[in-house]
Short mmCIF file of C-alpha atoms and ligand atoms in Angstrom, two decimals:
data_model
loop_
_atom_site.label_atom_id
_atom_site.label_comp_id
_atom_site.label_asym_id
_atom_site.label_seq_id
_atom_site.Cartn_x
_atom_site.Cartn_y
_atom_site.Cartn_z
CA UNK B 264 63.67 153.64 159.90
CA UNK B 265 66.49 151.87 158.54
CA UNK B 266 68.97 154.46 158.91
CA UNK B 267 69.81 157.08 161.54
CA UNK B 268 72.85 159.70 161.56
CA UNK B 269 73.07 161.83 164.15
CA UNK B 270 75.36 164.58 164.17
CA UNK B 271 77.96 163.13 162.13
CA UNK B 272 81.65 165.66 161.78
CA UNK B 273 84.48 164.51 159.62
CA UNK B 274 88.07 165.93 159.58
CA UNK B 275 90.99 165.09 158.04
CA UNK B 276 94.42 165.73 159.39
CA UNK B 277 97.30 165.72 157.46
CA UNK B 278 100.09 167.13 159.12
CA UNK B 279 99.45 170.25 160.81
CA UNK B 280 96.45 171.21 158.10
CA UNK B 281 93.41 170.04 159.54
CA UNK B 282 90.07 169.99 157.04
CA UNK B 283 86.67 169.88 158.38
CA UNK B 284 84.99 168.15 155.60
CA UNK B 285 82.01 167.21 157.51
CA UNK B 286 80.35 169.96 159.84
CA UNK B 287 77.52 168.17 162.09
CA UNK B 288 74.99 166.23 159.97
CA UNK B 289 71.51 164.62 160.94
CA UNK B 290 70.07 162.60 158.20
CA UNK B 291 67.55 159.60 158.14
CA UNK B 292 66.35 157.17 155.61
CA UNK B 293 62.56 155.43 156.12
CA UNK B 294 61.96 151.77 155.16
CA UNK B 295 61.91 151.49 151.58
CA UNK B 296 63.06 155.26 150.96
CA UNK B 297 64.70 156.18 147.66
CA UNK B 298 67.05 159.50 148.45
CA UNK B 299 69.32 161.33 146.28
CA UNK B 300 72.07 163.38 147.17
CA UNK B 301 73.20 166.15 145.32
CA UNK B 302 75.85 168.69 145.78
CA UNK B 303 79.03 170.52 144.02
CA UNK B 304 82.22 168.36 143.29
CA UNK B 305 84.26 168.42 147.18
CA UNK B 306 81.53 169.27 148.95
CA UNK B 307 81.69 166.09 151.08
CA UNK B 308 79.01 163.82 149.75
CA UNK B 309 81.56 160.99 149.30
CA UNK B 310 82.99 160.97 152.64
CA UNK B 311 79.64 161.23 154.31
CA UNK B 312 78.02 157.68 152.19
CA UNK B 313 81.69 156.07 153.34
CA UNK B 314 80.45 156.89 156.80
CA UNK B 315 76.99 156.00 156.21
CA UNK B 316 77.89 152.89 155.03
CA UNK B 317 80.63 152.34 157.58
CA UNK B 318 83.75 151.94 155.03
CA UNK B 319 85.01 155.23 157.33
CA UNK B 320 84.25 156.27 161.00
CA UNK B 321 82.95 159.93 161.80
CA UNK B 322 85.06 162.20 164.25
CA UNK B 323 82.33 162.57 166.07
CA UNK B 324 78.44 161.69 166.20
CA UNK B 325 76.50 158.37 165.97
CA UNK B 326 75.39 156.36 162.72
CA UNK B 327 72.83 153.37 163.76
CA UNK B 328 71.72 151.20 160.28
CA UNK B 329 69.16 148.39 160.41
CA UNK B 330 69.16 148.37 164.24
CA UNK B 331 72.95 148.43 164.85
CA UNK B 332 74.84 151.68 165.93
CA UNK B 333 78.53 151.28 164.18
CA UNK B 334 80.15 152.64 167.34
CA UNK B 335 79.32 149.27 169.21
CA UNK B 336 80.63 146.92 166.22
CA UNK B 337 84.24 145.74 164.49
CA UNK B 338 84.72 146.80 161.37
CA UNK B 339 84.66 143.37 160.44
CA UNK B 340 81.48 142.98 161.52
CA UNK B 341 80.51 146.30 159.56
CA UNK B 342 81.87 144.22 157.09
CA UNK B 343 80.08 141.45 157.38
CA UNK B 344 76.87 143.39 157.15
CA UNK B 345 77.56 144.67 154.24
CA UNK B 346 77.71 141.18 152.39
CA UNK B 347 74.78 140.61 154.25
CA UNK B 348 72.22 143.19 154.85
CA UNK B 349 73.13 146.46 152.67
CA UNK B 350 75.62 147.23 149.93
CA UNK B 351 77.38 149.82 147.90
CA UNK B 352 78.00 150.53 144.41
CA UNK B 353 81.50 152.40 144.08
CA UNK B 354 81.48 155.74 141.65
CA UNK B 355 84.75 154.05 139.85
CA UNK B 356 83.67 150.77 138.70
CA UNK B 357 85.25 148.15 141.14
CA UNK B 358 84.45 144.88 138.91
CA UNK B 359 87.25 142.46 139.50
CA UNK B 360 88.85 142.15 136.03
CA UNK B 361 89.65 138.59 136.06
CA UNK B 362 86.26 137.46 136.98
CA UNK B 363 84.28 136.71 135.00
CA UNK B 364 80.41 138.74 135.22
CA UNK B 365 78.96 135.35 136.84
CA UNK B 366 81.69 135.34 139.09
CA UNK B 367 81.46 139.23 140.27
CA UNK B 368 78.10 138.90 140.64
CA UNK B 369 78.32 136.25 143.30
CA UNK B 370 81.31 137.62 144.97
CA UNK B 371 80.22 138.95 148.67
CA UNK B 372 78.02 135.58 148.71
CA UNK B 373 81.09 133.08 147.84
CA UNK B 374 83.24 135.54 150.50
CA UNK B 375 80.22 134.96 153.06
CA UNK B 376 81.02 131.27 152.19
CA UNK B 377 77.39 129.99 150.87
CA UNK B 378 76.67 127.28 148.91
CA UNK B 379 76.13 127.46 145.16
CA UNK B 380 73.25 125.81 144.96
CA UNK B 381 71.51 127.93 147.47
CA UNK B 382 72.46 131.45 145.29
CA UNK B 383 72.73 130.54 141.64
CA UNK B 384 69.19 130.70 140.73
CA UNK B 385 69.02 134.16 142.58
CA UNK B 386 71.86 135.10 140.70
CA UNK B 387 70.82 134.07 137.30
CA UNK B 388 67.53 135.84 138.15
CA UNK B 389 68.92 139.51 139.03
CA UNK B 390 71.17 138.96 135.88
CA UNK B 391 68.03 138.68 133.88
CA UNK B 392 66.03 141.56 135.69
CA UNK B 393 69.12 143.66 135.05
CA UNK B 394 69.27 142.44 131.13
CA UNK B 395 72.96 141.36 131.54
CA UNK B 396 72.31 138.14 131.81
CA UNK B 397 73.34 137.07 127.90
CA UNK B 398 76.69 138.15 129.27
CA UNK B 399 77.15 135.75 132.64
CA UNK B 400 80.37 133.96 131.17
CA UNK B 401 81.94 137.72 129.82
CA UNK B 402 84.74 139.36 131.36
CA UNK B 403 83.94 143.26 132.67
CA UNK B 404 86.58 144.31 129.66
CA UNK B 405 84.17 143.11 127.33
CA UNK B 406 81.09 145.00 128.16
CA UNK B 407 80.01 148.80 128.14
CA UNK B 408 80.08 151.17 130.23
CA UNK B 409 76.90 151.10 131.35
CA UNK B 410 76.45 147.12 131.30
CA UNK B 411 79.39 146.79 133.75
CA UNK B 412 77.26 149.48 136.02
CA UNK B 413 74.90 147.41 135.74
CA UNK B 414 76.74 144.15 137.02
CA UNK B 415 78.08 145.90 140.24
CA UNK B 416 74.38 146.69 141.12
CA UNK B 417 73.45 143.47 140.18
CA UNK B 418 76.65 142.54 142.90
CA UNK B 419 74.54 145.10 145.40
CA UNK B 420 71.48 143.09 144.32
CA UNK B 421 72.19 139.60 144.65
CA UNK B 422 72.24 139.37 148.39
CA UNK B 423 69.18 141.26 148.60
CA UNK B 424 69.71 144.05 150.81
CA UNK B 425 67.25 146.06 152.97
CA UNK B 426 69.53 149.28 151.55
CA UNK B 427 71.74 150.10 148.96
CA UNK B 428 74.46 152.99 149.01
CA UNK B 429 75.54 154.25 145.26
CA UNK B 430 78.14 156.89 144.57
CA UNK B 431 77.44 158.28 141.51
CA UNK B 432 76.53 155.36 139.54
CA UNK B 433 75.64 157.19 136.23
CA UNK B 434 78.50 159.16 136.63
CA UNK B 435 80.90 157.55 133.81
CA UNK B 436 77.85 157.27 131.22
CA UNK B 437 76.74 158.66 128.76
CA UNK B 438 73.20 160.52 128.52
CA UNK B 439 71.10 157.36 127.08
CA UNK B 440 72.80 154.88 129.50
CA UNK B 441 72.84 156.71 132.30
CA UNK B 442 69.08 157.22 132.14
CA UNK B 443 68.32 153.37 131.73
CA UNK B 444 70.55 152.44 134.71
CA UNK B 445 68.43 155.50 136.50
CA UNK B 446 65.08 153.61 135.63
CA UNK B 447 66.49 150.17 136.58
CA UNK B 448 67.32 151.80 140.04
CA UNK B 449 63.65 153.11 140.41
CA UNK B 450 61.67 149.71 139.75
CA UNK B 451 64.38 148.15 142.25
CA UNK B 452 62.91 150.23 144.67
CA UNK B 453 59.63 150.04 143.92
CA UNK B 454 60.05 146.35 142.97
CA UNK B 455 61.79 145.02 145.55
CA UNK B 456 61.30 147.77 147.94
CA UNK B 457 65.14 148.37 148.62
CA UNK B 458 65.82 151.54 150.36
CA UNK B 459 68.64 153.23 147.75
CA UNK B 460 70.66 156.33 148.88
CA UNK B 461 72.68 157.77 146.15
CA UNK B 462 74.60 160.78 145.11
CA UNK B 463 74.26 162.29 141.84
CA UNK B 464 75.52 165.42 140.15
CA UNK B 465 72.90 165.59 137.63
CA UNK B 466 69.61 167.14 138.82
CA UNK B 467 67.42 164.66 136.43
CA UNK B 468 68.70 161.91 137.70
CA UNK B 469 68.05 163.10 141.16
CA UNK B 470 64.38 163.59 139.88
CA UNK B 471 64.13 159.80 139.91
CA UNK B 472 64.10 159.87 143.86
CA UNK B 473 61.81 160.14 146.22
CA UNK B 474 63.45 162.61 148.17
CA UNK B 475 66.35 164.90 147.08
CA UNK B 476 69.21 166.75 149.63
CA UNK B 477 71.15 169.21 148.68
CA UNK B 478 74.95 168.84 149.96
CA UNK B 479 76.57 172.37 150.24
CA UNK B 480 80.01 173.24 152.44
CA UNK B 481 80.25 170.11 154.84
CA UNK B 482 76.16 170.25 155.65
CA UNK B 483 73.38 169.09 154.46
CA UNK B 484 70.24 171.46 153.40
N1 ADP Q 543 90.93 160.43 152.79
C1 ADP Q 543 90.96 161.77 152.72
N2 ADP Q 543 91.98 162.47 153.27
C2 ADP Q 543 91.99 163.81 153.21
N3 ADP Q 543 91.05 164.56 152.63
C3 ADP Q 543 90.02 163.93 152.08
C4 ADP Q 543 89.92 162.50 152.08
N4 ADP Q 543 88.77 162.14 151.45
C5 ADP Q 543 88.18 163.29 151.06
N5 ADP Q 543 88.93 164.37 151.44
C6 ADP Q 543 88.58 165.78 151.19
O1 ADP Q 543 87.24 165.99 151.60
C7 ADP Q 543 86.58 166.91 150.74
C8 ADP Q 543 85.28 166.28 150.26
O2 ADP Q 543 85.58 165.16 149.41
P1 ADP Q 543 84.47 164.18 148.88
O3 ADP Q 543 83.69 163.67 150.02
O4 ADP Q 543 85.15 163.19 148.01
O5 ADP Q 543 83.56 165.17 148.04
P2 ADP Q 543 82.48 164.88 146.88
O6 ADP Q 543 82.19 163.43 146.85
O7 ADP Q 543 81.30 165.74 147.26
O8 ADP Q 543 83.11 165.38 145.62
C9 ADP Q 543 87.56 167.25 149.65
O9 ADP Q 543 88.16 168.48 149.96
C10 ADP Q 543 88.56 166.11 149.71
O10 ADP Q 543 89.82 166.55 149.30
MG1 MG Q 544 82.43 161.99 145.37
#
């Protein structure tokens, strides 16, 4: 099991106008587990992959990922795992504009302060496995849509993770794009046997999964 939620309630407060966005949910991904989540626009499916992947805490209930339950660690060191151990793929592309696609690429391994030498290789490698890696010494302006998709999961990649979170990653593409960044995702998990949970609002490109959950109302089905 690399992931166990238990539980898990959200609400926002703002004010005097409370929102429970999050009603009490139990959800667990196996070792090498490919799940999509789908669900109508507010239904909570952001908030509860910001949980999963500790960016936010729950009101209440318990999240444990690759052996450590978030309650008994800093954020920092949430942090630190997720340079390290898993990673996410934002729904708005979050590709540092100055950098250039080399650069982006290796970001959460030049913030976890290694060497170079010991990641360049790697990096030129999931560049290549992702076909983006004619465009290395690009800037993010200068590619597609769908290319620069495919440089933040090659960013999710490089460190290779045991799991990867994704927030609508096909969301901003169109229908030809969106289905070749959907078949890079499956051979990474078969590949590489990465355990990807991501949320999807098209029903085809949940099809790709090996497991789909429906998101309705704060709970999941
Ligand atoms: N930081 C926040 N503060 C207050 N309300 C929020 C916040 N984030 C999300 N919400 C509310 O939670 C609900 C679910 O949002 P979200 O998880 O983004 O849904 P989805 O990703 O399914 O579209 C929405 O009503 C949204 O307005
Ligand atoms: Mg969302």
């Amino acid at each position: 099991m690399v992931l166990e939620a238990k539980g898990i309630k959200k609400e926002f407060t703002n004010g005097e106008v409370s929102n429970l966005v999050l009603k009490g949910i139990d959800f667990n991904v196996d070792d090498g587990e490919f799940v999509a989540i789908v669900g109508e626009s507010g239904s909570g499916k952001s908030t509860l992959l910001y949980i999963l992947a500790g960016i936010d805490r729950p009101t209440e209930g318990s999240v444990v990922l690759l052996g450590k339950n978030f309650a008994d660690i800093s954020d920092k060191e949430i942090a630190q795992m997720r340079r390290n151990d898993f990673s996410f793929v934002y729904q708005f592309d979050n590709l540092v504009p100055n950098l250039t696609v080399y650069e982006n690429i290796v970001l959460p391994l030049v913030l976890d302060k290694k060497k170079e030498s010991e990641y360049k290789t790697q990096a030129e490698d999931v560049a290549k496995y992702l076909g983006i890696d004619s465009a290395l010494k690009k800037f993010p302006a200068q590619l597609s849509g769908g290319e620069q998709q495919r440089v933040a999961i090659a960013r999710a990649l490089v460190t290779n993770p045991k799991v990867i979170f994704l927030d609508e990653p096909t969301g901003s593409l169109d229908k030809e794009r969106g289905k070749q960044v959907m078949e890079l995702l499956k051979s990474i998990n078969k590949d590489k046997g990465v355990a990807l949970v991501m949320i999807t609002h098209s029903q085809a490109h949940a099809e790709y999964a090996s497991r789909i959950v429906k998101m309705e109302d704060g709970l999941l089905g």
